[in-house]
PDB file of C-alpha atoms and ligand atoms in Angstrom:
ATOM      1  CA  MET M   1    -146.370-142.989   3.795  1.00  0.00           C
ATOM      2  CA  SER M   2    -142.934-144.507   2.369  1.00  0.00           C
ATOM      3  CA  THR M   3    -142.118-148.276   4.041  1.00  0.00           C
ATOM      4  CA  LYS M   4    -138.796-147.592   2.968  1.00  0.00           C
ATOM      5  CA  HIS M   5    -135.953-147.513   6.256  1.00  0.00           C
ATOM      6  CA  ARG M   6    -135.306-143.890   6.280  1.00  0.00           C
ATOM      7  CA  LEU M   7    -131.454-144.017   7.134  1.00  0.00           C
ATOM      8  CA  ILE M   8    -128.577-141.298   7.994  1.00  0.00           C
ATOM      9  CA  ILE M   9    -125.196-143.109   7.908  1.00  0.00           C
ATOM     10  CA  ASP M  10    -122.008-141.438   9.797  1.00  0.00           C
ATOM     11  CA  CYS M  11    -119.151-142.887   8.663  1.00  0.00           C
ATOM     12  CA  ASP M  12    -115.437-142.514   8.272  1.00  0.00           C
ATOM     13  CA  THR M  13    -114.994-143.801   4.487  1.00  0.00           C
ATOM     14  CA  GLY M  14    -112.855-146.001   4.465  1.00  0.00           C
ATOM     15  CA  THR M  15    -113.012-149.446   2.331  1.00  0.00           C
ATOM     16  CA  ASP M  16    -115.798-150.941   4.653  1.00  0.00           C
ATOM     17  CA  ASP M  17    -117.567-148.025   4.987  1.00  0.00           C
ATOM     18  CA  ALA M  18    -117.279-147.574   1.051  1.00  0.00           C
ATOM     19  CA  VAL M  19    -119.295-150.895   0.736  1.00  0.00           C
ATOM     20  CA  ALA M  20    -121.768-149.809   3.298  1.00  0.00           C
ATOM     21  CA  LEU M  21    -122.837-146.773   1.504  1.00  0.00           C
ATOM     22  CA  MET M  22    -123.267-148.430  -1.665  1.00  0.00           C
ATOM     23  CA  LEU M  23    -125.110-151.077  -0.120  1.00  0.00           C
ATOM     24  CA  ALA M  24    -127.163-148.477   1.542  1.00  0.00           C
ATOM     25  CA  ALA M  25    -127.580-145.866  -1.470  1.00  0.00           C
ATOM     26  CA  LEU M  26    -128.485-148.777  -3.924  1.00  0.00           C
ATOM     27  CA  HIS M  27    -131.246-151.099  -1.480  1.00  0.00           C
ATOM     28  CA  PRO M  28    -134.553-150.591  -2.569  1.00  0.00           C
ATOM     29  CA  GLU M  29    -135.945-150.724   0.927  1.00  0.00           C
ATOM     30  CA  ILE M  30    -133.658-148.059   1.906  1.00  0.00           C
ATOM     31  CA  ASP M  31    -133.806-144.293   1.361  1.00  0.00           C
ATOM     32  CA  LEU M  32    -130.307-143.093   2.576  1.00  0.00           C
ATOM     33  CA  ILE M  33    -131.415-139.455   3.190  1.00  0.00           C
ATOM     34  CA  GLY M  34    -128.113-138.152   4.197  1.00  0.00           C
ATOM     35  CA  VAL M  35    -124.296-138.970   5.304  1.00  0.00           C
ATOM     36  CA  THR M  36    -122.320-137.156   8.099  1.00  0.00           C
ATOM     37  CA  THR M  37    -118.168-137.976   8.242  1.00  0.00           C
ATOM     38  CA  VAL M  38    -115.865-137.881  10.719  1.00  0.00           C
ATOM     39  CA  PHE M  39    -112.085-138.486  11.188  1.00  0.00           C
ATOM     40  CA  GLY M  40    -111.235-141.923  11.522  1.00  0.00           C
ATOM     41  CA  ASN M  41    -109.752-144.911   8.623  1.00  0.00           C
ATOM     42  CA  ALA M  42    -108.347-141.387   7.228  1.00  0.00           C
ATOM     43  CA  PRO M  43    -108.049-137.577   8.079  1.00  0.00           C
ATOM     44  CA  LEU M  44    -111.830-136.071   7.598  1.00  0.00           C
ATOM     45  CA  TYR M  45    -110.973-134.441   4.574  1.00  0.00           C
ATOM     46  CA  ALA M  46    -110.288-137.964   2.964  1.00  0.00           C
ATOM     47  CA  THR M  47    -113.264-139.491   4.690  1.00  0.00           C
ATOM     48  CA  THR M  48    -115.666-137.055   3.302  1.00  0.00           C
ATOM     49  CA  THR M  49    -113.933-136.923  -0.393  1.00  0.00           C
ATOM     50  CA  ASN M  50    -113.779-140.644  -0.189  1.00  0.00           C
ATOM     51  CA  SER M  51    -117.875-140.471   0.626  1.00  0.00           C
ATOM     52  CA  LEU M  52    -118.579-138.054  -1.827  1.00  0.00           C
ATOM     53  CA  SER M  53    -116.451-140.235  -4.130  1.00  0.00           C
ATOM     54  CA  VAL M  54    -118.433-143.389  -3.553  1.00  0.00           C
ATOM     55  CA  LEU M  55    -121.850-141.978  -3.947  1.00  0.00           C
ATOM     56  CA  GLU M  56    -120.866-140.271  -7.301  1.00  0.00           C
ATOM     57  CA  LEU M  57    -119.679-143.117  -8.718  1.00  0.00           C
ATOM     58  CA  ILE M  58    -122.851-145.177  -8.292  1.00  0.00           C
ATOM     59  CA  GLY M  59    -124.844-142.277  -9.603  1.00  0.00           C
ATOM     60  CA  LYS M  60    -126.260-141.038  -5.900  1.00  0.00           C
ATOM     61  CA  GLY M  61    -124.279-137.799  -5.859  1.00  0.00           C
ATOM     62  CA  HIS M  62    -127.289-135.960  -4.811  1.00  0.00           C
ATOM     63  CA  ILE M  63    -127.334-137.535  -1.465  1.00  0.00           C
ATOM     64  CA  PRO M  64    -125.865-134.855   0.867  1.00  0.00           C
ATOM     65  CA  VAL M  65    -122.603-135.152   2.920  1.00  0.00           C
ATOM     66  CA  HIS M  66    -121.741-133.213   5.742  1.00  0.00           C
ATOM     67  CA  ALA M  67    -118.666-132.956   7.231  1.00  0.00           C
ATOM     68  CA  GLY M  68    -118.234-133.347  10.931  1.00  0.00           C
ATOM     69  CA  PHE M  69    -115.397-133.734  13.529  1.00  0.00           C
ATOM     70  CA  PRO M  70    -112.096-133.896  12.462  1.00  0.00           C
ATOM     71  CA  ARG M  71    -110.522-135.277  15.729  1.00  0.00           C
ATOM     72  CA  PRO M  72    -111.934-137.008  19.425  1.00  0.00           C
ATOM     73  CA  LEU M  73    -114.030-134.953  21.516  1.00  0.00           C
ATOM     74  CA  VAL M  74    -111.888-134.697  24.529  1.00  0.00           C
ATOM     75  CA  ARG M  75    -108.507-136.111  23.295  1.00  0.00           C
ATOM     76  CA  LYS M  76    -106.438-133.931  20.788  1.00  0.00           C
ATOM     77  CA  ALA M  77    -106.062-137.149  18.375  1.00  0.00           C
ATOM     78  CA  MET M  78    -106.573-140.692  18.794  1.00  0.00           C
ATOM     79  CA  PRO M  79    -104.619-142.334  21.540  1.00  0.00           C
ATOM     80  CA  SER M  80    -101.909-143.610  19.336  1.00  0.00           C
ATOM     81  CA  GLU M  81    -100.712-143.610  15.599  1.00  0.00           C
ATOM     82  CA  ARG M  82     -98.463-146.501  16.470  1.00  0.00           C
ATOM     83  CA  PHE M  83    -100.869-148.788  14.231  1.00  0.00           C
ATOM     84  CA  PHE M  84    -101.256-146.822  11.141  1.00  0.00           C
ATOM     85  CA  LYS M  85     -99.280-147.378   8.304  1.00  0.00           C
ATOM     86  CA  THR M  86    -101.337-145.210   5.777  1.00  0.00           C
ATOM     87  CA  ASP M  87    -100.928-146.743   2.158  1.00  0.00           C
ATOM     88  CA  SER M  88     -99.076-149.391   3.212  1.00  0.00           C
ATOM     89  CA  VAL M  89    -100.259-152.743   2.627  1.00  0.00           C
ATOM     90  CA  GLN M  90    -101.224-153.247   6.327  1.00  0.00           C
ATOM     91  CA  ASP M  91    -103.326-150.127   5.954  1.00  0.00           C
ATOM     92  CA  PRO M  92    -106.746-151.849   4.771  1.00  0.00           C
ATOM     93  CA  HIS M  93    -108.074-148.096   3.696  1.00  0.00           C
ATOM     94  CA  GLY M  94    -105.208-145.708   2.555  1.00  0.00           C
ATOM     95  CA  THR M  95    -105.977-142.405   2.590  1.00  0.00           C
ATOM     96  CA  TYR M  96    -107.974-142.187  -0.399  1.00  0.00           C
ATOM     97  CA  LEU M  97    -110.252-145.050  -1.903  1.00  0.00           C
ATOM     98  CA  ASP M  98    -108.910-146.211  -5.346  1.00  0.00           C
ATOM     99  CA  ILE M  99    -111.709-145.026  -7.051  1.00  0.00           C
ATOM    100  CA  PRO M 100    -112.434-141.628  -9.328  1.00  0.00           C
ATOM    101  CA  ARG M 101    -111.828-138.643  -6.770  1.00  0.00           C
ATOM    102  CA  SER M 102    -114.993-136.447  -6.457  1.00  0.00           C
ATOM    103  CA  ALA M 103    -114.408-132.814  -6.817  1.00  0.00           C
ATOM    104  CA  SER M 104    -117.559-131.887  -4.869  1.00  0.00           C
ATOM    105  CA  LYS M 105    -117.394-130.110  -1.906  1.00  0.00           C
ATOM    106  CA  PRO M 106    -119.487-131.268   1.147  1.00  0.00           C
ATOM    107  CA  ALA M 107    -122.712-129.504   2.449  1.00  0.00           C
ATOM    108  CA  SER M 108    -122.012-126.107   3.877  1.00  0.00           C
ATOM    109  CA  GLU M 109    -124.338-127.167   7.176  1.00  0.00           C
ATOM    110  CA  ARG M 110    -122.013-129.413   9.784  1.00  0.00           C
ATOM    111  CA  ALA M 111    -122.711-132.698  10.412  1.00  0.00           C
ATOM    112  CA  VAL M 112    -123.874-132.143  14.082  1.00  0.00           C
ATOM    113  CA  GLU M 113    -125.858-129.295  13.173  1.00  0.00           C
ATOM    114  CA  TYR M 114    -127.508-131.161  10.152  1.00  0.00           C
ATOM    115  CA  LEU M 115    -128.147-134.178  12.852  1.00  0.00           C
ATOM    116  CA  ILE M 116    -129.619-132.366  15.686  1.00  0.00           C
ATOM    117  CA  GLU M 117    -132.028-130.213  13.178  1.00  0.00           C
ATOM    118  CA  THR M 118    -132.815-133.411  11.014  1.00  0.00           C
ATOM    119  CA  TYR M 119    -134.163-135.244  14.162  1.00  0.00           C
ATOM    120  CA  ARG M 120    -135.818-132.032  15.456  1.00  0.00           C
ATOM    121  CA  ASN M 121    -137.844-131.726  12.300  1.00  0.00           C
ATOM    122  CA  ALA M 122    -138.195-135.506  11.672  1.00  0.00           C
ATOM    123  CA  THR M 123    -141.728-136.616  10.784  1.00  0.00           C
ATOM    124  CA  GLN M 124    -141.092-140.198   9.990  1.00  0.00           C
ATOM    125  CA  PRO M 125    -138.774-142.481  11.879  1.00  0.00           C
ATOM    126  CA  ILE M 126    -134.945-142.333  10.596  1.00  0.00           C
ATOM    127  CA  THR M 127    -132.591-144.781  11.810  1.00  0.00           C
ATOM    128  CA  LEU M 128    -128.915-143.692  12.737  1.00  0.00           C
ATOM    129  CA  MET M 129    -126.044-145.604  11.787  1.00  0.00           C
ATOM    130  CA  PRO M 130    -122.670-144.521  13.142  1.00  0.00           C
ATOM    131  CA  ILE M 131    -119.858-146.733  11.242  1.00  0.00           C
ATOM    132  CA  GLY M 132    -116.725-144.893  12.512  1.00  0.00           C
ATOM    133  CA  PRO M 133    -115.879-143.037  16.003  1.00  0.00           C
ATOM    134  CA  LEU M 134    -118.679-142.003  17.797  1.00  0.00           C
ATOM    135  CA  THR M 135    -117.815-138.334  18.102  1.00  0.00           C
ATOM    136  CA  ASN M 136    -120.470-136.586  16.199  1.00  0.00           C
ATOM    137  CA  ILE M 137    -122.850-138.774  17.963  1.00  0.00           C
ATOM    138  CA  ALA M 138    -121.745-137.632  21.329  1.00  0.00           C
ATOM    139  CA  ALA M 139    -121.249-134.063  20.160  1.00  0.00           C
ATOM    140  CA  ALA M 140    -125.145-134.064  19.181  1.00  0.00           C
ATOM    141  CA  VAL M 141    -126.320-135.751  22.481  1.00  0.00           C
ATOM    142  CA  ALA M 142    -123.781-133.128  24.248  1.00  0.00           C
ATOM    143  CA  LEU M 143    -125.280-130.314  22.427  1.00  0.00           C
ATOM    144  CA  GLU M 144    -129.078-131.162  22.572  1.00  0.00           C
ATOM    145  CA  PRO M 145    -129.965-133.168  25.455  1.00  0.00           C
ATOM    146  CA  ARG M 146    -133.455-134.621  23.770  1.00  0.00           C
ATOM    147  CA  PHE M 147    -131.305-135.775  20.834  1.00  0.00           C
ATOM    148  CA  ALA M 148    -131.210-139.439  22.240  1.00  0.00           C
ATOM    149  CA  GLU M 149    -134.936-139.426  22.715  1.00  0.00           C
ATOM    150  CA  TRP M 150    -135.441-138.461  18.866  1.00  0.00           C
ATOM    151  CA  VAL M 151    -133.613-140.741  17.349  1.00  0.00           C
ATOM    152  CA  PRO M 152    -135.661-143.982  17.011  1.00  0.00           C
ATOM    153  CA  LYS M 153    -132.971-146.469  16.369  1.00  0.00           C
ATOM    154  CA  LEU M 154    -129.303-146.529  16.551  1.00  0.00           C
ATOM    155  CA  ILE M 155    -126.963-149.212  14.734  1.00  0.00           C
ATOM    156  CA  ILE M 156    -123.194-148.971  15.643  1.00  0.00           C
ATOM    157  CA  MET M 157    -120.508-150.506  13.857  1.00  0.00           C
ATOM    158  CA  GLY M 158    -118.192-151.009  17.037  1.00  0.00           C
ATOM    159  CA  GLY M 159    -116.942-152.748  19.808  1.00  0.00           C
ATOM    160  CA  GLY M 160    -115.434-156.438  20.603  1.00  0.00           C
ATOM    161  CA  HIS M 161    -116.314-158.723  23.348  1.00  0.00           C
ATOM    162  CA  GLU M 162    -114.147-161.823  22.530  1.00  0.00           C
ATOM    163  CA  VAL M 163    -112.554-160.348  19.170  1.00  0.00           C
ATOM    164  CA  PRO M 164    -110.348-156.984  19.470  1.00  0.00           C
ATOM    165  CA  ASN M 165    -108.356-155.159  16.247  1.00  0.00           C
ATOM    166  CA  ILE M 166    -106.668-151.912  17.554  1.00  0.00           C
ATOM    167  CA  SER M 167    -105.271-153.206  20.603  1.00  0.00           C
ATOM    168  CA  ALA M 168    -105.181-156.259  23.212  1.00  0.00           C
ATOM    169  CA  SER M 169    -108.705-155.429  24.292  1.00  0.00           C
ATOM    170  CA  ALA M 170    -110.424-152.748  22.086  1.00  0.00           C
ATOM    171  CA  GLU M 171    -111.973-152.319  18.715  1.00  0.00           C
ATOM    172  CA  PHE M 172    -110.783-149.181  16.361  1.00  0.00           C
ATOM    173  CA  ASN M 173    -114.132-147.122  16.250  1.00  0.00           C
ATOM    174  CA  ILE M 174    -114.414-147.151  19.948  1.00  0.00           C
ATOM    175  CA  TRP M 175    -111.005-146.700  21.097  1.00  0.00           C
ATOM    176  CA  ALA M 176    -110.700-143.720  18.672  1.00  0.00           C
ATOM    177  CA  ASP M 177    -112.816-141.756  20.757  1.00  0.00           C
ATOM    178  CA  ALA M 178    -113.343-143.547  24.026  1.00  0.00           C
ATOM    179  CA  GLU M 179    -114.947-140.882  25.831  1.00  0.00           C
ATOM    180  CA  ALA M 180    -117.588-140.090  23.180  1.00  0.00           C
ATOM    181  CA  ALA M 181    -118.539-143.765  22.703  1.00  0.00           C
ATOM    182  CA  ALA M 182    -119.022-144.083  26.606  1.00  0.00           C
ATOM    183  CA  SER M 183    -121.487-140.911  26.237  1.00  0.00           C
ATOM    184  CA  VAL M 184    -123.077-142.812  23.497  1.00  0.00           C
ATOM    185  CA  PHE M 185    -123.641-145.785  25.230  1.00  0.00           C
ATOM    186  CA  GLU M 186    -124.963-143.763  28.467  1.00  0.00           C
ATOM    187  CA  ALA M 187    -127.360-141.193  26.796  1.00  0.00           C
ATOM    188  CA  GLY M 188    -130.331-143.412  26.800  1.00  0.00           C
ATOM    189  CA  PHE M 189    -130.876-143.952  23.060  1.00  0.00           C
ATOM    190  CA  LYS M 190    -133.956-146.466  23.286  1.00  0.00           C
ATOM    191  CA  ASP M 191    -133.190-148.870  20.727  1.00  0.00           C
ATOM    192  CA  VAL M 192    -129.451-149.818  20.235  1.00  0.00           C
ATOM    193  CA  LEU M 193    -127.832-152.315  18.141  1.00  0.00           C
ATOM    194  CA  MET M 194    -124.458-152.815  18.609  1.00  0.00           C
ATOM    195  CA  VAL M 195    -122.771-154.823  15.563  1.00  0.00           C
ATOM    196  CA  PRO M 196    -119.228-155.630  17.117  1.00  0.00           C
ATOM    197  CA  LEU M 197    -116.061-157.648  15.387  1.00  0.00           C
ATOM    198  CA  ASP M 198    -117.602-160.831  17.217  1.00  0.00           C
ATOM    199  CA  ALA M 199    -120.108-160.685  14.613  1.00  0.00           C
ATOM    200  CA  THR M 200    -118.323-159.073  11.725  1.00  0.00           C
ATOM    201  CA  HIS M 201    -115.648-161.386  11.826  1.00  0.00           C
ATOM    202  CA  LYS M 202    -118.021-164.322  10.968  1.00  0.00           C
ATOM    203  CA  ALA M 203    -119.129-162.518   7.965  1.00  0.00           C
ATOM    204  CA  LEU M 204    -115.897-162.666   5.886  1.00  0.00           C
ATOM    205  CA  VAL M 205    -115.664-162.105   2.447  1.00  0.00           C
ATOM    206  CA  THR M 206    -113.109-164.434   0.495  1.00  0.00           C
ATOM    207  CA  ALA M 207    -110.969-163.736  -2.560  1.00  0.00           C
ATOM    208  CA  LYS M 208    -113.146-165.812  -4.668  1.00  0.00           C
ATOM    209  CA  GLU M 209    -116.254-163.982  -3.509  1.00  0.00           C
ATOM    210  CA  CYS M 210    -114.219-160.704  -4.056  1.00  0.00           C
ATOM    211  CA  ALA M 211    -113.696-161.442  -8.072  1.00  0.00           C
ATOM    212  CA  ALA M 212    -117.203-162.167  -8.169  1.00  0.00           C
ATOM    213  CA  PHE M 213    -118.412-158.826  -7.290  1.00  0.00           C
ATOM    214  CA  GLY M 214    -116.078-157.443  -9.696  1.00  0.00           C
ATOM    215  CA  ALA M 215    -117.517-159.805 -12.564  1.00  0.00           C
ATOM    216  CA  LEU M 216    -120.910-158.362 -12.015  1.00  0.00           C
ATOM    217  CA  GLY M 217    -119.549-155.369 -14.175  1.00  0.00           C
ATOM    218  CA  THR M 218    -121.441-152.525 -12.436  1.00  0.00           C
ATOM    219  CA  PRO M 219    -119.975-149.827 -10.918  1.00  0.00           C
ATOM    220  CA  ALA M 220    -120.991-150.784  -7.404  1.00  0.00           C
ATOM    221  CA  GLY M 221    -119.654-154.272  -8.282  1.00  0.00           C
ATOM    222  CA  MET M 222    -116.195-153.223  -9.314  1.00  0.00           C
ATOM    223  CA  ALA M 223    -115.745-150.642  -6.703  1.00  0.00           C
ATOM    224  CA  THR M 224    -116.660-153.579  -4.041  1.00  0.00           C
ATOM    225  CA  GLU M 225    -113.933-155.766  -6.009  1.00  0.00           C
ATOM    226  CA  THR M 226    -111.160-152.864  -5.562  1.00  0.00           C
ATOM    227  CA  VAL M 227    -111.953-151.854  -1.998  1.00  0.00           C
ATOM    228  CA  ILE M 228    -112.192-155.582  -0.500  1.00  0.00           C
ATOM    229  CA  LYS M 229    -109.320-156.724  -2.652  1.00  0.00           C
ATOM    230  CA  ARG M 230    -107.215-153.696  -0.566  1.00  0.00           C
ATOM    231  CA  ARG M 231    -108.620-155.238   2.797  1.00  0.00           C
ATOM    232  CA  ILE M 232    -107.906-159.021   2.115  1.00  0.00           C
ATOM    233  CA  GLY M 233    -104.132-157.840   1.222  1.00  0.00           C
ATOM    234  CA  SER M 234    -103.987-155.618   4.390  1.00  0.00           C
ATOM    235  CA  TYR M 235    -105.878-158.798   6.603  1.00  0.00           C
ATOM    236  CA  GLU M 236    -103.482-161.436   5.107  1.00  0.00           C
ATOM    237  CA  SER M 237    -100.145-159.395   5.842  1.00  0.00           C
ATOM    238  CA  SER M 238    -100.997-158.244   9.238  1.00  0.00           C
ATOM    239  CA  GLN M 239    -104.400-159.839  10.906  1.00  0.00           C
ATOM    240  CA  LYS M 240    -104.938-163.240   9.241  1.00  0.00           C
ATOM    241  CA  MET M 241    -108.360-164.457   9.283  1.00  0.00           C
ATOM    242  CA  ASP M 242    -109.800-168.198  10.093  1.00  0.00           C
ATOM    243  CA  VAL M 243    -110.801-168.483   6.798  1.00  0.00           C
ATOM    244  CA  PRO M 244    -107.988-168.116   3.803  1.00  0.00           C
ATOM    245  CA  GLU M 245    -107.538-164.744   1.836  1.00  0.00           C
ATOM    246  CA  SER M 246    -110.800-163.237   3.106  1.00  0.00           C
ATOM    247  CA  ALA M 247    -111.394-160.470   5.263  1.00  0.00           C
ATOM    248  CA  PRO M 248    -114.590-158.705   7.324  1.00  0.00           C
ATOM    249  CA  VAL M 249    -116.498-156.016   5.592  1.00  0.00           C
ATOM    250  CA  HIS M 250    -117.631-154.619   9.352  1.00  0.00           C
ATOM    251  CA  ASP M 251    -119.491-151.666   8.342  1.00  0.00           C
ATOM    252  CA  ALA M 252    -121.818-153.352   5.569  1.00  0.00           C
ATOM    253  CA  LEU M 253    -123.165-155.553   8.052  1.00  0.00           C
ATOM    254  CA  CYS M 254    -124.739-153.155   9.991  1.00  0.00           C
ATOM    255  CA  VAL M 255    -126.724-152.158   6.792  1.00  0.00           C
ATOM    256  CA  ALA M 256    -127.636-155.607   6.259  1.00  0.00           C
ATOM    257  CA  ALA M 257    -129.059-155.884   9.211  1.00  0.00           C
ATOM    258  CA  LEU M 258    -131.042-153.230   8.841  1.00  0.00           C
ATOM    259  CA  VAL M 259    -133.179-154.665   6.133  1.00  0.00           C
ATOM    260  CA  GLU M 260    -132.705-158.254   7.233  1.00  0.00           C
ATOM    261  CA  PRO M 261    -132.511-158.367  11.212  1.00  0.00           C
ATOM    262  CA  GLY M 262    -132.093-162.158  10.788  1.00  0.00           C
ATOM    263  CA  ILE M 263    -128.554-162.053   9.120  1.00  0.00           C
ATOM    264  CA  ILE M 264    -127.189-161.668  12.663  1.00  0.00           C
ATOM    265  CA  THR M 265    -127.906-163.022  16.149  1.00  0.00           C
ATOM    266  CA  THR M 266    -128.345-160.863  19.251  1.00  0.00           C
ATOM    267  CA  LYS M 267    -128.008-160.780  22.844  1.00  0.00           C
ATOM    268  CA  ARG M 268    -129.569-158.003  25.323  1.00  0.00           C
ATOM    269  CA  CYS M 269    -126.743-156.926  27.488  1.00  0.00           C
ATOM    270  CA  HIS M 270    -125.534-153.604  29.065  1.00  0.00           C
ATOM    271  CA  VAL M 271    -122.396-152.054  27.374  1.00  0.00           C
ATOM    272  CA  ALA M 272    -120.270-149.433  28.857  1.00  0.00           C
ATOM    273  CA  VAL M 273    -116.886-148.382  27.247  1.00  0.00           C
ATOM    274  CA  GLU M 274    -113.594-148.214  29.273  1.00  0.00           C
ATOM    275  CA  THR M 275    -111.963-144.853  29.403  1.00  0.00           C
ATOM    276  CA  THR M 276    -109.042-144.983  32.053  1.00  0.00           C
ATOM    277  CA  GLY M 277    -107.790-148.367  31.677  1.00  0.00           C
ATOM    278  CA  THR M 278    -104.217-148.387  30.776  1.00  0.00           C
ATOM    279  CA  LEU M 279    -104.187-151.829  29.501  1.00  0.00           C
ATOM    280  CA  THR M 280    -108.015-151.823  28.402  1.00  0.00           C
ATOM    281  CA  LEU M 281    -108.479-148.195  26.733  1.00  0.00           C
ATOM    282  CA  GLY M 282    -111.733-148.133  24.620  1.00  0.00           C
ATOM    283  CA  ARG M 283    -112.943-151.610  25.474  1.00  0.00           C
ATOM    284  CA  THR M 284    -116.560-152.673  25.263  1.00  0.00           C
ATOM    285  CA  VAL M 285    -117.483-154.005  28.677  1.00  0.00           C
ATOM    286  CA  VAL M 286    -120.325-156.058  27.572  1.00  0.00           C
ATOM    287  CA  ASP M 287    -122.229-157.807  30.313  1.00  0.00           C
ATOM    288  CA  THR M 288    -123.099-161.203  29.041  1.00  0.00           C
ATOM    289  CA  HIS M 289    -124.018-162.705  32.061  1.00  0.00           C
ATOM    290  CA  HIS M 290    -125.865-160.006  33.676  1.00  0.00           C
ATOM    291  CA  ARG M 291    -123.601-159.578  36.642  1.00  0.00           C
ATOM    292  CA  GLY M 292    -122.925-155.557  36.967  1.00  0.00           C
ATOM    293  CA  GLY M 293    -126.724-155.040  37.889  1.00  0.00           C
ATOM    294  CA  LYS M 294    -127.712-152.651  35.482  1.00  0.00           C
ATOM    295  CA  GLU M 295    -130.251-152.579  33.071  1.00  0.00           C
ATOM    296  CA  PRO M 296    -129.474-153.837  29.193  1.00  0.00           C
ATOM    297  CA  ASN M 297    -128.817-150.959  27.141  1.00  0.00           C
ATOM    298  CA  ALA M 298    -128.055-152.688  23.644  1.00  0.00           C
ATOM    299  CA  ASP M 299    -128.834-155.942  21.374  1.00  0.00           C
ATOM    300  CA  VAL M 300    -125.697-156.905  20.875  1.00  0.00           C
ATOM    301  CA  ALA M 301    -124.582-159.219  17.704  1.00  0.00           C
ATOM    302  CA  PHE M 302    -122.337-162.166  18.206  1.00  0.00           C
ATOM    303  CA  ASP M 303    -123.037-164.044  15.048  1.00  0.00           C
ATOM    304  CA  ALA M 304    -123.731-163.363  11.540  1.00  0.00           C
ATOM    305  CA  ASN M 305    -124.876-165.271   8.317  1.00  0.00           C
ATOM    306  CA  ALA M 306    -122.024-164.919   5.994  1.00  0.00           C
ATOM    307  CA  PRO M 307    -123.682-166.956   2.785  1.00  0.00           C
ATOM    308  CA  ARG M 308    -126.877-164.364   3.273  1.00  0.00           C
ATOM    309  CA  PHE M 309    -125.116-161.300   3.674  1.00  0.00           C
ATOM    310  CA  ILE M 310    -122.462-162.196   0.473  1.00  0.00           C
ATOM    311  CA  ALA M 311    -126.113-163.294  -1.636  1.00  0.00           C
ATOM    312  CA  LEU M 312    -127.322-159.701  -0.606  1.00  0.00           C
ATOM    313  CA  MET M 313    -124.759-157.755  -1.536  1.00  0.00           C
ATOM    314  CA  MET M 314    -124.364-159.531  -4.947  1.00  0.00           C
ATOM    315  CA  GLU M 315    -128.178-159.156  -5.606  1.00  0.00           C
ATOM    316  CA  ILE M 316    -127.994-155.280  -4.815  1.00  0.00           C
ATOM    317  CA  PHE M 317    -124.506-154.978  -6.759  1.00  0.00           C
ATOM    318  CA  GLY M 318    -125.894-156.639  -9.598  1.00  0.00           C
ATOM    319  CA  GLN M 319    -128.643-154.317 -10.222  1.00  0.00           C
ATOM    320  CA  ARG M 320    -128.427-152.495 -13.291  1.00  0.00           C
TER     321      ARG M 320
HETATM  322  O1  RIB A 401    -113.194-151.636  13.529  1.00  0.00           O
HETATM  323  C1  RIB A 401    -113.643-151.711  12.492  1.00  0.00           C
HETATM  324  C2  RIB A 401    -114.247-150.366  12.293  1.00  0.00           C
HETATM  325  O2  RIB A 401    -112.953-149.307  12.163  1.00  0.00           O
HETATM  326  C3  RIB A 401    -114.607-150.167  10.794  1.00  0.00           C
HETATM  327  O3  RIB A 401    -115.868-149.245  10.907  1.00  0.00           O
HETATM  328  C4  RIB A 401    -113.718-149.529  10.043  1.00  0.00           C
HETATM  329  O4  RIB A 401    -113.949-149.119   8.569  1.00  0.00           O
HETATM  330  C5  RIB A 401    -113.039-148.559  11.017  1.00  0.00           C
HETATM  331  O5  RIB A 401    -114.148-147.261  11.391  1.00  0.00           O
HETATM  332 CA1   CA A 402    -115.941-147.201   9.415  1.00  0.00          CA
END
């Protein structure tokens, strides 16, 4: 029996998703068995093509990519387009990534069916890692009530306790489909790790480190430099970090935490998602002081070991 972590990533690729995909696909202790895509950082057609492009670039084009939801589960679109200046310098992603564009098509089976059938037939544990809006996961739960039972571990990049990014109180992935996110946190998944902005903003990548990825000279190292450079430009122009010329690479921290759990520091809490607040739509309400009387439903990351995170990516992206 393989001792590797079997993994499915559900993503909205995206610059930081791209780094997460490369880290997962190239890490020797991870078997990335499939990728599912969702709208988010860009429209679904682009997040799907971007996922295919990233995998092909690093010689992992055999990993299947299944396209999922092009819009939120309940709402017709995200709550507001106000923050999206697609392809401008403020946008940390752009529509298409600045890497060779794949001409491949996604797998014929759609994401939600793929997820349900893969978990129905699984004979070994498979971690599920959503790093975009939670629409596909919520749809799988709605379609197959046993889905939450079948998933042994769910690692979510999303939410923010003290740190928001898309509004005064919310993080993008949760805000983009708050109803879906609320239902996922209520679904009874047995082992949930939530990696919010509080942790990802502790694992910033600087311009100097970014250049060092490029200097590795590998396809993954060079692509990592390209995409993180864009992120740093965007963060410098619209949401400066405490460390000069740096940016978080949120989604990749989830992959790091799968193989090296000690890279983050967590607290067990109850998490719920605000779906009706006019000021707080999409806020993750994290009961850090256990005042709400509900059983904790997640391990929530509040801190991260930035030097180890960078070193891990250098090791993996430097492999030939
Ligand atoms: O808020 C950060 C998250 O939103 C990341 O997953 C990023 O890729 C976007 O999906
Ligand atoms: Ca993402």
